Coordinates of C-alpha atoms in Angstrom, one line a residue:
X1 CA -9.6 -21.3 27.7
X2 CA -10.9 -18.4 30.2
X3 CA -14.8 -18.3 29.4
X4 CA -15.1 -21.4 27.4
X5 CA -18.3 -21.5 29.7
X6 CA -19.8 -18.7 28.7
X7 CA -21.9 -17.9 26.0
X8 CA -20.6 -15.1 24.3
X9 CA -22.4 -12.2 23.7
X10 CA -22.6 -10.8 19.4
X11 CA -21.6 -7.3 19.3
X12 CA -21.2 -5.4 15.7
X13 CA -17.5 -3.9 14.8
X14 CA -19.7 -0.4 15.0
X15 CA -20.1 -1.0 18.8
X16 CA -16.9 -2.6 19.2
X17 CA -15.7 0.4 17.6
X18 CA -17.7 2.8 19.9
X19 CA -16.4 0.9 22.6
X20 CA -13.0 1.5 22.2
X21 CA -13.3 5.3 21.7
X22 CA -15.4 5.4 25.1
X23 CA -12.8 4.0 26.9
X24 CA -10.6 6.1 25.5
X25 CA -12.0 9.0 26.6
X26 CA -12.8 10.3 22.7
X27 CA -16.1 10.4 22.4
X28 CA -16.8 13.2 24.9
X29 CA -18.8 10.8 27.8
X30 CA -15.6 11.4 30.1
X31 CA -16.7 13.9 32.7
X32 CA -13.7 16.5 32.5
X33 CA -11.8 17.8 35.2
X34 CA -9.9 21.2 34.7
X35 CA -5.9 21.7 34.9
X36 CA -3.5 19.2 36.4
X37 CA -6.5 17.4 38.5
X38 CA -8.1 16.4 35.1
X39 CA -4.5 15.6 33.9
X40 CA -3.9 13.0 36.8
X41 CA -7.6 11.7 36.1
X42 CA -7.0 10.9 32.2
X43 CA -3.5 9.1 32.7
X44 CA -5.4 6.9 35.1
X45 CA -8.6 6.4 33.4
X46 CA -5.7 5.4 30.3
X47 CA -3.2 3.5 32.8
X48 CA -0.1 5.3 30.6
X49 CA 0.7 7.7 28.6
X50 CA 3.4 7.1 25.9
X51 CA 6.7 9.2 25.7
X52 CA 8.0 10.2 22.6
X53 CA 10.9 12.2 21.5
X54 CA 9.9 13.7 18.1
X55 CA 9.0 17.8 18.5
X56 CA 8.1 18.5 15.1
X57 CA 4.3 18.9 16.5
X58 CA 4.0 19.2 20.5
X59 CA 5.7 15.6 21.9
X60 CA 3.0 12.6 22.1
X61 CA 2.5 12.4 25.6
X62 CA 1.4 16.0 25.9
X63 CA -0.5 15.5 22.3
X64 CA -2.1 12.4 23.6
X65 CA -3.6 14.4 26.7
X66 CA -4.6 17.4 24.9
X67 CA -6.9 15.3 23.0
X68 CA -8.9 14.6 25.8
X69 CA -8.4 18.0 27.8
X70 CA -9.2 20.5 25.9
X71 CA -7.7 23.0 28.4
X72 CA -4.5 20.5 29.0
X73 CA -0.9 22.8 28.7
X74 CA 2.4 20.4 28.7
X75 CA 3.6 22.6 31.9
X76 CA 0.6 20.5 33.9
X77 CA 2.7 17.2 33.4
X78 CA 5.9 18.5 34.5
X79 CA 4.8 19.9 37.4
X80 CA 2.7 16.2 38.3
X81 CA 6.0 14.3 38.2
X82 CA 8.4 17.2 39.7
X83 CA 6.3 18.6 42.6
X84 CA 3.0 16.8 43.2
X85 CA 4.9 13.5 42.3
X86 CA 1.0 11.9 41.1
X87 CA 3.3 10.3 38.2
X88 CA 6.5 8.5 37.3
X89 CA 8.0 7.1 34.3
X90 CA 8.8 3.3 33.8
X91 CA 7.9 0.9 30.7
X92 CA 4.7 0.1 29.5
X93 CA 4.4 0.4 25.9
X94 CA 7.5 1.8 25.5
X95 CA 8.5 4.6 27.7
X96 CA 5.6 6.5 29.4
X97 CA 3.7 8.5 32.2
X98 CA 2.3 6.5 34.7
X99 CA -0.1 6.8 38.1
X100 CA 1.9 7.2 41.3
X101 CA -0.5 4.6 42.8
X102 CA 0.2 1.7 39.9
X103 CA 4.2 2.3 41.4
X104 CA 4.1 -1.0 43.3
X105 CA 3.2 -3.2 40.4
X106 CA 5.6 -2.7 38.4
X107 CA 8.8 -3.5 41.8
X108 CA 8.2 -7.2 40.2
X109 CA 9.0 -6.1 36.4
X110 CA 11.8 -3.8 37.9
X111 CA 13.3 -7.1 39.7
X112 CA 13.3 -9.8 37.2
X113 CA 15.0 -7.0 35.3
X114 CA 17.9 -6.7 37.7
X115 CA 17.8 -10.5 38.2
X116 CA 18.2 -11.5 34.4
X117 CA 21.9 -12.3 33.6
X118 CA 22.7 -10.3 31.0
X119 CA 22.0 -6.8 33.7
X120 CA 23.8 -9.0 36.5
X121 CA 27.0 -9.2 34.2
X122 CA 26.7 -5.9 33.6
X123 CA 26.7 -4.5 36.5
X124 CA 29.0 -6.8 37.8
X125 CA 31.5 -5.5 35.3
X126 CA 30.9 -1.9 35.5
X127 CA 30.7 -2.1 39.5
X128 CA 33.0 0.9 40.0
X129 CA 30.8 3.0 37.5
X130 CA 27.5 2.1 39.3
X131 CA 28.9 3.0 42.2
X132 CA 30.3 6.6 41.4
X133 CA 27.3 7.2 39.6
X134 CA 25.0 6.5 42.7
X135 CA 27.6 8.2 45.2
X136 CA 27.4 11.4 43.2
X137 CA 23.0 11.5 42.8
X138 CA 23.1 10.5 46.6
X139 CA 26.0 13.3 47.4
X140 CA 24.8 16.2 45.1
X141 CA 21.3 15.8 44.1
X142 CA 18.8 14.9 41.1
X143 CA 21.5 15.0 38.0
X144 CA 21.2 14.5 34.4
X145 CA 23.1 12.6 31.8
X146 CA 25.3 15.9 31.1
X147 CA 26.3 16.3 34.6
X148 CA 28.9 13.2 33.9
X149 CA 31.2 13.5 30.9
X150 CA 32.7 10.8 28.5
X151 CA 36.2 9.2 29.0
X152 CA 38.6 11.0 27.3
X153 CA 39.5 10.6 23.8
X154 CA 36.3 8.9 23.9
X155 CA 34.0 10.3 20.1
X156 CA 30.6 10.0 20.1
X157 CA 28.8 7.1 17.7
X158 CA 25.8 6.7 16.8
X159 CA 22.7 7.8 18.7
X160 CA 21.9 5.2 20.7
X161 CA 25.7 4.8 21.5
X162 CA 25.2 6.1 25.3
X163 CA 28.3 7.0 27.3
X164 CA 29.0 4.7 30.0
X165 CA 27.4 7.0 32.5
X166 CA 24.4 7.4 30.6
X167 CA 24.2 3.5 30.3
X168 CA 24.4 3.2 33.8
X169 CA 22.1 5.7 35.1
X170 CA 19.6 4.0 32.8
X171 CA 20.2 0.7 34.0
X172 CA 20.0 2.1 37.6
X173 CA 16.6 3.4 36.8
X174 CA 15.2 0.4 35.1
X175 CA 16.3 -1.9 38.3
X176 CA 14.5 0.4 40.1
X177 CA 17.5 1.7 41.9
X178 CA 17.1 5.4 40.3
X179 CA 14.0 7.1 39.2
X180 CA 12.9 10.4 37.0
X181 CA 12.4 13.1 39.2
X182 CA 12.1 15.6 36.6
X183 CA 12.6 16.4 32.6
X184 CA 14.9 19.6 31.9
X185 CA 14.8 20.6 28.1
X186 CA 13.0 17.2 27.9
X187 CA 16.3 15.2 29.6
X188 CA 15.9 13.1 32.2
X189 CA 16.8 14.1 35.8
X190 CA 17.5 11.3 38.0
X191 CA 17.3 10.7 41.7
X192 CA 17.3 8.3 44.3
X193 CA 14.0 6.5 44.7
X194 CA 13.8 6.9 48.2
X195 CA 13.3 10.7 47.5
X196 CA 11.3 10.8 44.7
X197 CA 8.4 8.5 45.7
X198 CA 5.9 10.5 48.4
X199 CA 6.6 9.0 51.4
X200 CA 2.8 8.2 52.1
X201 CA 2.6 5.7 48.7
X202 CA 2.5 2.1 49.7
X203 CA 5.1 -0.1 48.3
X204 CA 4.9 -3.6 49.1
X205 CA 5.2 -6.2 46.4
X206 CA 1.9 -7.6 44.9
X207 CA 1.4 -11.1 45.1
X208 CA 1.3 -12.7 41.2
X209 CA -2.7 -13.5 41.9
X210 CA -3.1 -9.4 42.4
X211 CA -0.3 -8.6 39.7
X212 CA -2.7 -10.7 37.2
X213 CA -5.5 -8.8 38.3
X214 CA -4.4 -5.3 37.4
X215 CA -3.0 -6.3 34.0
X216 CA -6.1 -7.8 33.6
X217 CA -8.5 -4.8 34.8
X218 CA -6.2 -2.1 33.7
X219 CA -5.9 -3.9 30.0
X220 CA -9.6 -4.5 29.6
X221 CA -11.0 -1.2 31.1
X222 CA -9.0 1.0 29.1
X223 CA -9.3 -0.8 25.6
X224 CA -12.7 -1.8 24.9
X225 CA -12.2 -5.3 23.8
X226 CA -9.4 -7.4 23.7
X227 CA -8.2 -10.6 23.2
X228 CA -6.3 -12.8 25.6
X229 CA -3.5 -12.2 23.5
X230 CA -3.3 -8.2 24.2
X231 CA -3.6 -9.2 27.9
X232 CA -0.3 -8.4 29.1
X233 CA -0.2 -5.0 30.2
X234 CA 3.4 -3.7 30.6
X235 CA 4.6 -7.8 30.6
X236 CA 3.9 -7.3 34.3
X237 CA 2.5 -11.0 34.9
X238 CA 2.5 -14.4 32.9
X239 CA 0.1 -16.0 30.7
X240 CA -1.0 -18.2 33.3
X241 CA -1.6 -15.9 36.0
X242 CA -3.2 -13.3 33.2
X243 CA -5.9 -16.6 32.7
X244 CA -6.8 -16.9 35.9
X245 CA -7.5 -13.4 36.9
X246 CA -9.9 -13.2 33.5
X247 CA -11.6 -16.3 34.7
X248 CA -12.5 -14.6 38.1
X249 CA -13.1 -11.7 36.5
X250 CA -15.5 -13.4 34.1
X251 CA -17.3 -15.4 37.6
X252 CA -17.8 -12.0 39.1
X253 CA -19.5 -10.7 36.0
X254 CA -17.2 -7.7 35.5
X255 CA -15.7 -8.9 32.3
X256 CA -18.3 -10.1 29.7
X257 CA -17.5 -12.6 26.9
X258 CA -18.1 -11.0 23.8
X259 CA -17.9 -11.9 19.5
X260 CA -17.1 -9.0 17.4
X261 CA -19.1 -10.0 14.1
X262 CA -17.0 -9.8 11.1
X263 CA -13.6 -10.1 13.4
X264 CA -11.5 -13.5 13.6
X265 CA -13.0 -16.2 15.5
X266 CA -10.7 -15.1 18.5
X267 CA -12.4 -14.5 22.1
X268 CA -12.7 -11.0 22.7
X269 CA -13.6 -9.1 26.5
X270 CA -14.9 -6.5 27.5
X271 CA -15.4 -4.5 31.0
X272 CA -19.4 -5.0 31.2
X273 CA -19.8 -1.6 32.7
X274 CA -18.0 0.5 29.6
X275 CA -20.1 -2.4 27.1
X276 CA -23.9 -1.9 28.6
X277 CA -23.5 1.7 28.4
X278 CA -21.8 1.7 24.6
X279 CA -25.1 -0.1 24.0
X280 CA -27.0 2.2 25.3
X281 CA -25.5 4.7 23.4
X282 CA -27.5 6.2 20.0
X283 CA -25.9 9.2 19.7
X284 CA -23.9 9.5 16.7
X285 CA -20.0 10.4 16.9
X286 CA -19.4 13.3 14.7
X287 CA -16.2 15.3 16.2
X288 CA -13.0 14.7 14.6
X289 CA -10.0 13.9 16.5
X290 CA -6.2 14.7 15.5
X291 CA -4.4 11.9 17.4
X292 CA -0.9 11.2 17.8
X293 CA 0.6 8.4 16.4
X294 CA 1.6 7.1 19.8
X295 CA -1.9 7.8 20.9
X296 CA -2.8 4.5 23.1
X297 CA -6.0 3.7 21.0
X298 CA -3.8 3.7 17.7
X299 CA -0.6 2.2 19.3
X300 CA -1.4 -1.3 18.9
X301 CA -1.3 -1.9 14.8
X302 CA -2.3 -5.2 14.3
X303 CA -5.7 -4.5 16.7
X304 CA -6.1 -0.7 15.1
X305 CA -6.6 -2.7 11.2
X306 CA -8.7 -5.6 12.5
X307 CA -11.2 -3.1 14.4
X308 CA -11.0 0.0 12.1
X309 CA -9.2 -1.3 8.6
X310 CA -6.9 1.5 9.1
X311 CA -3.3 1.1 8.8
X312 CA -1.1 3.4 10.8
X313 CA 2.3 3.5 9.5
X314 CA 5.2 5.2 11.0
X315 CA 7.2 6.5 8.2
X316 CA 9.8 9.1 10.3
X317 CA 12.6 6.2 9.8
X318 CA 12.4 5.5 6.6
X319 CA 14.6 7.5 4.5
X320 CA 12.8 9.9 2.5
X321 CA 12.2 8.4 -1.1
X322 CA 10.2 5.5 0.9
X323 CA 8.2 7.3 2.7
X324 CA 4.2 7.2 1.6
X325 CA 2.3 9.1 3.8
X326 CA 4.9 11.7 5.6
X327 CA 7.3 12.0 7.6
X328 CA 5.3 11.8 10.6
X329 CA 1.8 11.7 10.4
X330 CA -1.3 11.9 12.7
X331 CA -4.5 9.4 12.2
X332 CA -7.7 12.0 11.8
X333 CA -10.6 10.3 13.7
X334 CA -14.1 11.2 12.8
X335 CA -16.2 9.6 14.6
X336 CA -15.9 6.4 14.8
X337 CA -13.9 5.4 11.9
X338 CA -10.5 6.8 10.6
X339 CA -11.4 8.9 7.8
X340 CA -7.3 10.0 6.8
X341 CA -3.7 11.4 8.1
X342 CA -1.7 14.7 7.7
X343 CA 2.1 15.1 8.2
X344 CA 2.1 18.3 9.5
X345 CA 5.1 21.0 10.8
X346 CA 4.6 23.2 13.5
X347 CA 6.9 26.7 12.0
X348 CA 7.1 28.0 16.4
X349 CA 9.1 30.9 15.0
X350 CA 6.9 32.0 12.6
X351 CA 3.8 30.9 14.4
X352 CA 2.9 28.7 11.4
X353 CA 1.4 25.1 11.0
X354 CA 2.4 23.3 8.4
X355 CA 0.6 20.5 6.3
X356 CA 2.7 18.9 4.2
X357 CA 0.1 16.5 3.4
X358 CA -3.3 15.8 4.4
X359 CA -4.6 12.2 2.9
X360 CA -7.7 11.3 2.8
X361 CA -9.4 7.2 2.5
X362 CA -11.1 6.6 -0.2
X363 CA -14.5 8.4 -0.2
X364 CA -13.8 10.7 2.3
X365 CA -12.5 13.7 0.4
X366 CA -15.0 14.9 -0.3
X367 CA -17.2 15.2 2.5
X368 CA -18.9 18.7 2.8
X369 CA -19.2 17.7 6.9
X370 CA -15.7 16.2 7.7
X371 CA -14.1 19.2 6.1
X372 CA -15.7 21.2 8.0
X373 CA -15.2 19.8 11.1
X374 CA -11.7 18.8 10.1
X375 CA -10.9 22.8 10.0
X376 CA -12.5 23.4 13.3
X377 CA -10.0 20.8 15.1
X378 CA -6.9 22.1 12.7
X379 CA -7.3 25.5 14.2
X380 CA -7.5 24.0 17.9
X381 CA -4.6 22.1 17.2
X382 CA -2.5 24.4 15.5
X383 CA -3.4 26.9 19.3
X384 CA -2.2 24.2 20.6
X385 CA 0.8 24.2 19.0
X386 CA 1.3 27.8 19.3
X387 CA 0.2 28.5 15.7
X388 CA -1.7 31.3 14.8
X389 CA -1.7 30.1 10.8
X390 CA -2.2 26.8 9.0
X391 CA -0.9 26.3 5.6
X392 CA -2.3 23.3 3.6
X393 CA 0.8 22.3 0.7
X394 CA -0.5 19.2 -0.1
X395 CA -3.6 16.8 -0.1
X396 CA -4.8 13.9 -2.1
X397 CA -7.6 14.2 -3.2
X398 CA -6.0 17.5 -4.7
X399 CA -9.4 19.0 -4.6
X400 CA -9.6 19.0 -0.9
X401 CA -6.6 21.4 -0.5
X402 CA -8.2 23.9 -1.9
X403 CA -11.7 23.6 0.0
X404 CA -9.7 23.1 3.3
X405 CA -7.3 25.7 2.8
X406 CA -10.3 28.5 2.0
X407 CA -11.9 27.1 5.4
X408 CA -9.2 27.5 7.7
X409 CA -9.1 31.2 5.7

């Protein structure tokens, strides 16, 4: 096991905590950029930025930047992928926003894609498909889903059930074969990867020693601490490989050894940098943060109850009689603990945010301070949002509606 020669160094679940919100960018140490050059800077500093399609608040990947750039507007991201090309979209967790520069290390993830049998057959059997849908984005240009229609006769299923088209330009772009130039009404505009990706980004294919080493540094940098477990960034190398580069990592004194008191007896790392100065860190977190649910500090479950004991559930599928919380509720951060959620509704028309619910943990209701401050980042977000009202319906405690609702005036 990587570091079974190290000591390990005893760290509370406070500072582990702390950690994680540093290098996350949440607890205000990031120095902030303005506009689209602090935009690039965060998706970087965070490796991705999760895509989401649910608009019933402004989409997660802009949400998710907002929350560390105050003067972030979604218009910033589009133009990064259309014109300045700084970011693509690929898979990491899920679909997401990535740095131009991390392009080439994910060619070996696009290839074992394209090499595994079940894309081979498919392709193979849908040849003359592939190939009119590549003739006419090399002929005519960037093109969307729309710009091909359905066989005739053909009815539409379910949502997921794609037309062939759409099935193949989605293959093409996970071989690597196509990529996003652009989003249109949020749709994806595909193109030839030749003329999407700036012609001065280097693209040779990293060996698997260096593949190992970016998971490695990109997971551990960005996270706080993590087990070997959470090591595999975007599945991008194997466990082996992921081993060895924490075990030169560890050597070069870059990534420290580190026991989370009160967590399982699991090894945990951290990048030494982000851990000496959490340490060195006494000032006491007191903003509150509206995240998304998708937000990459919340996005791993099983790691958000273990280091916070909160439990994020995504309720939007369930049907509605099973749903606890809301339909689709944000984690409020205070801090650094989770301190409740809120389902809310942004009413664009009538310039109206919506709280459906707002839940509090237990012995948080109540708190003079958090409501306060609470109201103070509900009016940022609901700007945000393009609100210029917020509504409280519903809160539990009930007492807090009433207090929160009077604040926010």
């Amino acid at each position: 096991m990587p570091g079974s020669s190290t000591r390990p160094r005893s760290i509370s679940a406070a500072t582990a905590r702390r950690l994680a919100i540093r290098t996350q960018g949440l607890d205000g140490s990031w120095e902030l950029l303005s506009g689209k050059r602090g935009a690039v800077r965060t998706i970087d500093r965070l490796g991705y930025v999760q895509i989401d399609t649910i608009a019933v608040v402004e989409r997660a990947h802009h949400h998710t930047l907002w929350c560390r750039q105050p003067d972030y507007e979604p218009d910033m991201l589009h133009e990064l992928q259309r014109r300045d090309r700084r970011v693509f979209e690929y898979w990491c967790h899920g679909a997401s926003y990535l740095p131009i520069d991390d392009y080439p290390y994910y060619l070996p993830r696009m290839r074992a894609y394209a090499d595994s049998a079940s894309v081979r057959d498919w392709l193979e059997a849908n040849r003359d498909l592939v190939r009119n849908v590549l003739s006419r984005v090399r002929s005519e240009g960037p093109l969307t889903s729309a710009d091909f229609s359905a066989p005739e006769g053909r009815k539409r299923g379910s949502w997921w059930d794609w037309k062939p088209a759409k099935q193949a330009l989605e293959m093409l772009f996970s071989v690597g074969e196509l990529m996003v130039s652009e989003r249109r009404n949020f749709q994806r505009v595909y193109d030839l990867t030749e003329r999407v990706l700036p012609a001065s980004l280097r693209t040779g294919t990293p060996s698997s020693e260096e593949l190992a080493h970016f998971a490695v540094r990109r997971a551990v940098s960005s996270r706080g601490v993590v087990s070997v477990d959470q090591l595999r960034w975007g599945r991008l190398a194997d466990s082996a490989a992921l081993r060895g580069a924490l075990e030169s990592f560890l050597r070069s004194g870059e990534v420290a050894l580190v026991r989370v008191v009160g967590l399982d007896a699991q090894p945990q790392y951290a990048w030494t940098e982000a851990l000496e100065a959490a340490l060195k860190t006494r000032r006491r977190l007191r903003e509150v943060r509206i995240l998304s649910p998708f937000d990459s500090l919340v996005i791993d479950r099983r790691r958000l109850r273990a280091l916070f004991d909160f439990d994020c559930k995504l309720e939007c599928y369930f049907p509605a009689a099973k749903r606890r919380y809301g339909y689709f509720c944000l984690p409020v951060l205070w801090g650094d603990r989770f301190v409740g959620r809120m389902d809310p509704k942004a009413d664009r028309k009538r310039k109206v945010l919506l709280l459906r619910n707002v839940l509090f943990e237990p012995g948080f209701g109540r708190c003079e301070e958090l409501l306060l401050r609470l109201a103070a980042a509900l009016r940022s977000f609901a700007a945000f949002n393009g609100c210029e009202q917020i509504v409280v319906q519903k809160a539990r405690p009930a007492a807090a509606r009433s207090t929160l609702q009077k604040l926010l005036g």
